[in-house]
Amino acid sequence: MPQWAALAFSFSAFFISGCAAMSDSKGLGYTPQVQEIDATKDQAKELSSSIFDALGLRGQVSRPGPGVSPCDQDPEVLYKVFHPWSVWGVPEQDMERSMERLKDDLPGRGWKVVRYGPGKTAARYLELTADSDRYKFSVNVTFLDSRKPSQGSPASRETNPSGIRVHLTSACFRVPEGKKVDQY
């Protein structure tokens, strides 16, 4: 696994706390839906598969499963699910086309693309952010292009090849009555 792919998982905490659809009566701005944690994790797997299909890339894929994190507003009963993963090992031109394809395809899959274009980092990697009110998830997809000068020398391209990093994050959900968030 490329070094950046491993780092993608450490960045997931940043994206987990940054989901645009987070809030409840204790400051969330919405009432979290009651749902079993395993059901939300299964939904994250399905959504990730749908995003992978929309990308249309057949490279190497990281295999972590969805994780669970408590929501700050009420960590004993409110949780969110995150699913970071990445794909690499295909030509950069294919990755560029897959990002465009994803932008065009996601609305038909129940997503609203809220941002598409160069990111705010020095490298200005191509990023896509989409939200789904239907599924109560947000996704951030970044094309980490090793051809960019910020990636360093040609030798670093071997240890950090280009890839696409995906961070899927849910809104806060509430565990059923009598249960506590204990899977994090």
Short mmCIF file of N, CA and C in Angstrom, two decimals, residues 42 58-59 133:
data_model
loop_
_atom_site.label_atom_id
_atom_site.label_comp_id
_atom_site.label_asym_id
_atom_site.label_seq_id
_atom_site.Cartn_x
_atom_site.Cartn_y
_atom_site.Cartn_z
N ASP A 42 -23.32 -1.39 7.21
CA ASP A 42 -23.69 -2.07 5.96
C ASP A 42 -24.03 -1.05 4.88
N ARG A 58 -10.06 -0.18 -12.09
CA ARG A 58 -9.74 -1.53 -11.65
C ARG A 58 -8.28 -1.61 -11.25
N GLY A 59 -7.93 -0.89 -10.21
CA GLY A 59 -6.56 -0.90 -9.70
C GLY A 59 -6.52 -1.63 -8.38
N ASP A 133 -28.75 13.65 1.24
CA ASP A 133 -29.79 13.77 2.26
C ASP A 133 -30.54 12.45 2.39
#
